[in-house]
Short mmCIF file of C-alpha atoms in Angstrom, two decimals:
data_model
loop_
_atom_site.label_atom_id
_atom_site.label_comp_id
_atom_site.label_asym_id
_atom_site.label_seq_id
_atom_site.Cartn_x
_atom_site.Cartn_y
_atom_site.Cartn_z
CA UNK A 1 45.67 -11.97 5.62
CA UNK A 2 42.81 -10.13 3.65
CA UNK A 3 39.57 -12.77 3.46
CA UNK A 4 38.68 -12.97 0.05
CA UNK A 5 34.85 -11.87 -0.68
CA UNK A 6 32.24 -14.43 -1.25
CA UNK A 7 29.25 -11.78 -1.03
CA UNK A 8 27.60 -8.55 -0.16
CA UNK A 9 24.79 -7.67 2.18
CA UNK A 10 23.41 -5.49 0.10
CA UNK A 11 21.12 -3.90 2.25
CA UNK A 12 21.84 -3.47 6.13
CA UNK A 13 22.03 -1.36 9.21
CA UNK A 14 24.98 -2.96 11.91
CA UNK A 15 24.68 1.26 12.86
CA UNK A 16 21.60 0.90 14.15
CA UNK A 17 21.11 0.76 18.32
CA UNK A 18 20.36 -3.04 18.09
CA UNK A 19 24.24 -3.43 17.58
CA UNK A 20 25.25 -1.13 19.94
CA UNK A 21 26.34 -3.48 22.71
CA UNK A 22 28.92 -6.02 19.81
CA UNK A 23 28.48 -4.18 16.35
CA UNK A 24 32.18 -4.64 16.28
CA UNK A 25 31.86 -8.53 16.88
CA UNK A 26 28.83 -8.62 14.34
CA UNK A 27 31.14 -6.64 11.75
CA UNK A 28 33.77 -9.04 12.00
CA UNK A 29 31.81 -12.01 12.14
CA UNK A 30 30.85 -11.37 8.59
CA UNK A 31 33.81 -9.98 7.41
CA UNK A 32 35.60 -13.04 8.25
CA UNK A 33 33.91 -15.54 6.14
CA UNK A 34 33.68 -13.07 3.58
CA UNK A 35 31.08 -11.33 3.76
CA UNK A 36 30.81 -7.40 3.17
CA UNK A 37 27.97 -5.11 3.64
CA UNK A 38 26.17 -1.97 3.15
CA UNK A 39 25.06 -0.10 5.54
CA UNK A 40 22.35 2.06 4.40
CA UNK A 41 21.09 4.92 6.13
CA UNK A 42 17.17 6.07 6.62
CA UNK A 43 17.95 9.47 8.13
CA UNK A 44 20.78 11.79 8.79
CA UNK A 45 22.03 10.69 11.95
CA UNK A 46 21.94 6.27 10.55
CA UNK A 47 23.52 7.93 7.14
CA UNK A 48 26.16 9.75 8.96
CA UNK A 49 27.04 6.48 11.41
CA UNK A 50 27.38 4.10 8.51
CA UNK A 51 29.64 6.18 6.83
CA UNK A 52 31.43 6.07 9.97
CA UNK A 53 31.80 2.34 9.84
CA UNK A 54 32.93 2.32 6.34
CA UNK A 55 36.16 3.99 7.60
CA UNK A 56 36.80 1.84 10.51
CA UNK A 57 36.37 -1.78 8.22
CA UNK A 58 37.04 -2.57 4.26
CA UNK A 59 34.47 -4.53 2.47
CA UNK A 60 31.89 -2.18 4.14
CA UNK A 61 30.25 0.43 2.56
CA UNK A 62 27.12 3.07 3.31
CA UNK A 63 24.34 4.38 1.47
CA UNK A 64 22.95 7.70 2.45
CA UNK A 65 19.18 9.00 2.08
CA UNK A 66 15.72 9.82 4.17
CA UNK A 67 13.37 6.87 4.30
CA UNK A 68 9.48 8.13 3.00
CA UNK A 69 8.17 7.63 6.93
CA UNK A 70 11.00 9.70 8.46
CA UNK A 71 9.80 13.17 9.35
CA UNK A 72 12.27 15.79 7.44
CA UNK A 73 14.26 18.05 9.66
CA UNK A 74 15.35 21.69 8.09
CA UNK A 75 19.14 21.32 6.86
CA UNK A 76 19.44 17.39 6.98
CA UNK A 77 18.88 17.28 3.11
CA UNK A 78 22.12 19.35 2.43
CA UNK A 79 24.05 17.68 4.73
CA UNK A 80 23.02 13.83 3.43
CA UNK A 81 24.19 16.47 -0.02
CA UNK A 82 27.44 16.61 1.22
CA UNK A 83 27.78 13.31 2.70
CA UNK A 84 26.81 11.60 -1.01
CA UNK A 85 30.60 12.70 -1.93
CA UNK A 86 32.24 10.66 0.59
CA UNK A 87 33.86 7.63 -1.60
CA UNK A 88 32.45 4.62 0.10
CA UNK A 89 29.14 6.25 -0.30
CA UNK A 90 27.85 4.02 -3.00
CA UNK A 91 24.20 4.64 -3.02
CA UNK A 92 20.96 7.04 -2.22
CA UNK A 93 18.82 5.75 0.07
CA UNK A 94 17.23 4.30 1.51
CA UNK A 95 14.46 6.39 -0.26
CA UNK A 96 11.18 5.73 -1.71
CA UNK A 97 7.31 5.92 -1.16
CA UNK A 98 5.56 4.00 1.59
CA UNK A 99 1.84 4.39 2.04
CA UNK A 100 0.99 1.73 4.30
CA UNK A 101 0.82 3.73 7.54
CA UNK A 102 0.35 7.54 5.64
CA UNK A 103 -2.85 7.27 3.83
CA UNK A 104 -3.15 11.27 3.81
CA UNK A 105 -2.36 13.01 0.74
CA UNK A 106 -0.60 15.37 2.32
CA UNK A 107 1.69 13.73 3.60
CA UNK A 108 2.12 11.38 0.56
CA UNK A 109 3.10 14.12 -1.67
CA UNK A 110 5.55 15.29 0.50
CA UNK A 111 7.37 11.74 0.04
CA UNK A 112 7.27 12.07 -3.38
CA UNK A 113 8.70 15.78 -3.30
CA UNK A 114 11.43 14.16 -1.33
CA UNK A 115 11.64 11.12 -3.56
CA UNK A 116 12.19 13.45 -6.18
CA UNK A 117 14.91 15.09 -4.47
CA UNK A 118 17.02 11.71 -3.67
CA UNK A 119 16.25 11.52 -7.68
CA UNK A 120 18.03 14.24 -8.43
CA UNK A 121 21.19 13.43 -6.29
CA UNK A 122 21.53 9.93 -7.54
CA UNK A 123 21.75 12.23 -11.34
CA UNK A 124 23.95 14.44 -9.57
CA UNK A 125 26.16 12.16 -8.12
CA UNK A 126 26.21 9.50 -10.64
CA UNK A 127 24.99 7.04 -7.83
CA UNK A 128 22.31 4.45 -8.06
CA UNK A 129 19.12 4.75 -5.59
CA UNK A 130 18.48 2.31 -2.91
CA UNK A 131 14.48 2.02 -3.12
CA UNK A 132 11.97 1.73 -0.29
CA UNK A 133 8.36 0.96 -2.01
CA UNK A 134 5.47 -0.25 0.51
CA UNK A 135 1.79 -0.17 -1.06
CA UNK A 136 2.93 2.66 -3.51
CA UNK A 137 4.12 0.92 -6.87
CA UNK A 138 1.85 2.86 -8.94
CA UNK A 139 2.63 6.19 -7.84
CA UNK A 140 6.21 4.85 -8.29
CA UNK A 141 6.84 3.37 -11.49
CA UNK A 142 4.82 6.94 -12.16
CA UNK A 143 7.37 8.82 -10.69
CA UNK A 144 10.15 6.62 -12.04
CA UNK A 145 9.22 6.65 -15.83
CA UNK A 146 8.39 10.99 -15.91
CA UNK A 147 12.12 10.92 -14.62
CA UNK A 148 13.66 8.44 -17.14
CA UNK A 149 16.25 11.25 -18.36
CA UNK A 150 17.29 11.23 -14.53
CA UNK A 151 17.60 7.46 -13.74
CA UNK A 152 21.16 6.16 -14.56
CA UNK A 153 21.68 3.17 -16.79
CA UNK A 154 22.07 1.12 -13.68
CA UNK A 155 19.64 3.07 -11.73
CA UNK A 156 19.73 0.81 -8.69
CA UNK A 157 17.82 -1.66 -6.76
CA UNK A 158 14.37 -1.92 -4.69
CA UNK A 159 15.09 -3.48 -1.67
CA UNK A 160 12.77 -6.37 0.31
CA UNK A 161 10.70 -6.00 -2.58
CA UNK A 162 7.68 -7.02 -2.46
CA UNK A 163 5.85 -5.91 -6.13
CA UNK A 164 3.85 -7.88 -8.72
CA UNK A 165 5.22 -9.81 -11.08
CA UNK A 166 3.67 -6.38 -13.56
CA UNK A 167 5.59 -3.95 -11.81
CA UNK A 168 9.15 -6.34 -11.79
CA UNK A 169 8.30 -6.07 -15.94
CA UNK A 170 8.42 -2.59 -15.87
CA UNK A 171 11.48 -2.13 -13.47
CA UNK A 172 12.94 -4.76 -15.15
CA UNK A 173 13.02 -2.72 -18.72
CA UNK A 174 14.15 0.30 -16.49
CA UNK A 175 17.29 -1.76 -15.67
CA UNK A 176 16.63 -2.25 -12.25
CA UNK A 177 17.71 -4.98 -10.09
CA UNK A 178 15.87 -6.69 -6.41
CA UNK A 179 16.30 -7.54 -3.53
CA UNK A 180 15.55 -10.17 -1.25
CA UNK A 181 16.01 -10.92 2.52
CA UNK A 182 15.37 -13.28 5.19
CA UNK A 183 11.02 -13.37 4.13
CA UNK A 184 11.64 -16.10 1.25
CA UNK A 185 13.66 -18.70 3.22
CA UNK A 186 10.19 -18.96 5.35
CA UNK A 187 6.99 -17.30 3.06
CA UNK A 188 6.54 -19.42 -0.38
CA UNK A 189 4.44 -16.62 -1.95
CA UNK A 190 7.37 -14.91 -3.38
CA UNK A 191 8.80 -18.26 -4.93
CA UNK A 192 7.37 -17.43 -8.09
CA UNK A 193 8.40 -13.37 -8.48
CA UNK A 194 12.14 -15.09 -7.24
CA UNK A 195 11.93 -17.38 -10.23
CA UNK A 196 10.53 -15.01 -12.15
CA UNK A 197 13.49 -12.04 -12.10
CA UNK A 198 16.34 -13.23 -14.11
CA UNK A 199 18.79 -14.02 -11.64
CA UNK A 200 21.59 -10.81 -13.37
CA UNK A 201 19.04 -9.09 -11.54
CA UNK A 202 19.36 -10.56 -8.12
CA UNK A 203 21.02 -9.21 -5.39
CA UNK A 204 20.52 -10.47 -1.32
CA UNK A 205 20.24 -8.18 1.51
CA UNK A 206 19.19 -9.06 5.21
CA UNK A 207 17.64 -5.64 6.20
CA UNK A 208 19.36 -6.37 9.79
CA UNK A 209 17.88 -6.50 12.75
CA UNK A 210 14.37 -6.96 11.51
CA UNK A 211 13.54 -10.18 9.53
CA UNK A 212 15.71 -12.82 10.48
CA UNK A 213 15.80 -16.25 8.32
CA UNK A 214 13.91 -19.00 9.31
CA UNK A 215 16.66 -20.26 10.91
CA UNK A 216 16.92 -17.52 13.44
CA UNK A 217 13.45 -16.52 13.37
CA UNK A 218 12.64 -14.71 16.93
CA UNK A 219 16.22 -13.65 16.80
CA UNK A 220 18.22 -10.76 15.98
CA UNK A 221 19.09 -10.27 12.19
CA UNK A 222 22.64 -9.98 11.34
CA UNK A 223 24.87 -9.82 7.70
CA UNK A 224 26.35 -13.30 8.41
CA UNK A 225 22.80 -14.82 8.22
CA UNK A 226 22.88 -13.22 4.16
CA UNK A 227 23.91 -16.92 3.34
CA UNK A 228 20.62 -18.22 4.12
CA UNK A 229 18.92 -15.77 1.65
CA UNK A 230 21.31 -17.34 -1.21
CA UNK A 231 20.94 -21.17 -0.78
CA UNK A 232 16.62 -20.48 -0.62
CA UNK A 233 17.43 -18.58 -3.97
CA UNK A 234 19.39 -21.10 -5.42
CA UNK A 235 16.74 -23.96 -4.18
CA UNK A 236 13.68 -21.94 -5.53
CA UNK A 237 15.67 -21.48 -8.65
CA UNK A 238 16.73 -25.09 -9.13
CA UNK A 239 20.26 -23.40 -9.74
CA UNK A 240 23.92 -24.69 -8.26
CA UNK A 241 24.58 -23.08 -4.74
CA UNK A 242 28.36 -22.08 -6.32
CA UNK A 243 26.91 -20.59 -9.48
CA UNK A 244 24.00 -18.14 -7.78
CA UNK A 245 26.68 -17.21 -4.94
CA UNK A 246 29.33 -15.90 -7.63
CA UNK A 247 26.72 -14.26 -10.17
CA UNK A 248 25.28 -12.59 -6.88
CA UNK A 249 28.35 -10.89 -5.80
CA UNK A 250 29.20 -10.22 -9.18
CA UNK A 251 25.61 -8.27 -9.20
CA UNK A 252 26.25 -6.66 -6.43
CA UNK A 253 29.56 -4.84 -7.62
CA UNK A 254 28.15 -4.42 -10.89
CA UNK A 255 24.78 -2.34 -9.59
CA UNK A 256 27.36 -0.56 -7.14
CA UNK A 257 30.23 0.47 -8.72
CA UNK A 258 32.10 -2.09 -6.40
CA UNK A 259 35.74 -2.37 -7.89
#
């Protein structure tokens, strides 16, 4: 019997080596309680293996992209092209702008040539992006607003964001919706950005392996721990455990396209 869904991981990656030894343990783990996930990729070789997954399991999906710190290879762009058509591709990304370890501007304009690029395939493909922003919100927002005509009316969501409560305002008119992982069931400075965001524009992720809640702190991240993320939001919000758990899923399909 089918387990009904109770959430989404909304931002993942059960393909990556860390799983390699019980990713199909980890997969079902979570997919037994109810709990789905994307898997998003930050190359072509993690876009191509969580596509994979999404034909092996249902209630998992895959987002395909080039993360800003990942060195571009000749011919990977068309083929994460061609991969964007599969149908439980629901996303591009992860993609973004990170400056905190590439000061140079060389090498930042050549993320936001390729930002631009993932831009133009989430237009193409009438698929939201799946945002990676480190240090770089200025440039961003930038980028974002000279490509309004581009950005879809649910253009998509930042993920383990980490912006000012300025920048949410401006992403916020855009129509965007956040993120938010294992970090704010241990670090109280983003209490007031979580309260902040209206909670329509919430979504939960766990950015597996890295960032574990404070519950498993030290230990390996996995979807199942996504749970954690929602009873912190629901306790920094003051809100009903019940009512943030169904208006998150309900984000989650909504930003998606989840049916």
């Amino acid at each position: 019997m089918k387990t009904e869904l109770r959430t989404i991981d909304a931002h993942t990656h059960v393909q990556s080596p860390e799983f390699d030894l019980d990713r199909n343990e980890v997969i079902l783990r979570a997919l037994d309680l109810g709990i789905g996930m994307i898997n998003s990729g930050a190359d072509l070789d993690s876009s191509k293996k969580a596509v994979e997954l999404t034909q092996k399991y249902e209630n998992v999906w895959a987002t395909v992209g080039i993360h800003p710190t990942e060195n571009r290879v000749d011919g990977d762009w068309e083929e994460i092209k061609k991969l964007s058509n599969h149908p439980k591709v629901i996303a591009i990304g992860e993609c973004g702008l990170d400056y905190f370890r590439d000061k140079e501007e060389s090498v930042q304009k050549k993320q936001i040539e390729l930002f631009k690029n993932h831009i133009d395939l989430s237009f193409e493909s009438q698929k939201p992006l799946v945002i990676h922003c480190r240090e770089a919100f200025i440039d961003m927002i930038d980028l974002l607003q000279s490509s309004k005509e581009k950005l879809l009316s649910k253009p998509g969501i930042f993920h383990f964001f980490t912006g000012t409560k300025e920048n949410t305002e401006i992403l916020l008119d855009m129509n965007f919706s956040f993120t938010f992982g294992g970090l704010i069931t241990f670090n109280r400075s983003f209490d007031d950005l979580v309260r902040f965001i209206p909670l329509d524009h919430i979504l939960v992720e766990t950015d597996a392996p890295l960032v574990s809640p404070k519950s498993h702190r030290g230990q390996r991240n996995e979807p199942i721990y996504v749970t954690e993320v929602i009873k912190s939001i629901a306790s920094i919000k003051n809100i009903p455990l019940q009512e943030v758990t169904v208006k998150i899923l309900k984000n989650t399909k909504n930003v998606f396209n989840i049916v």
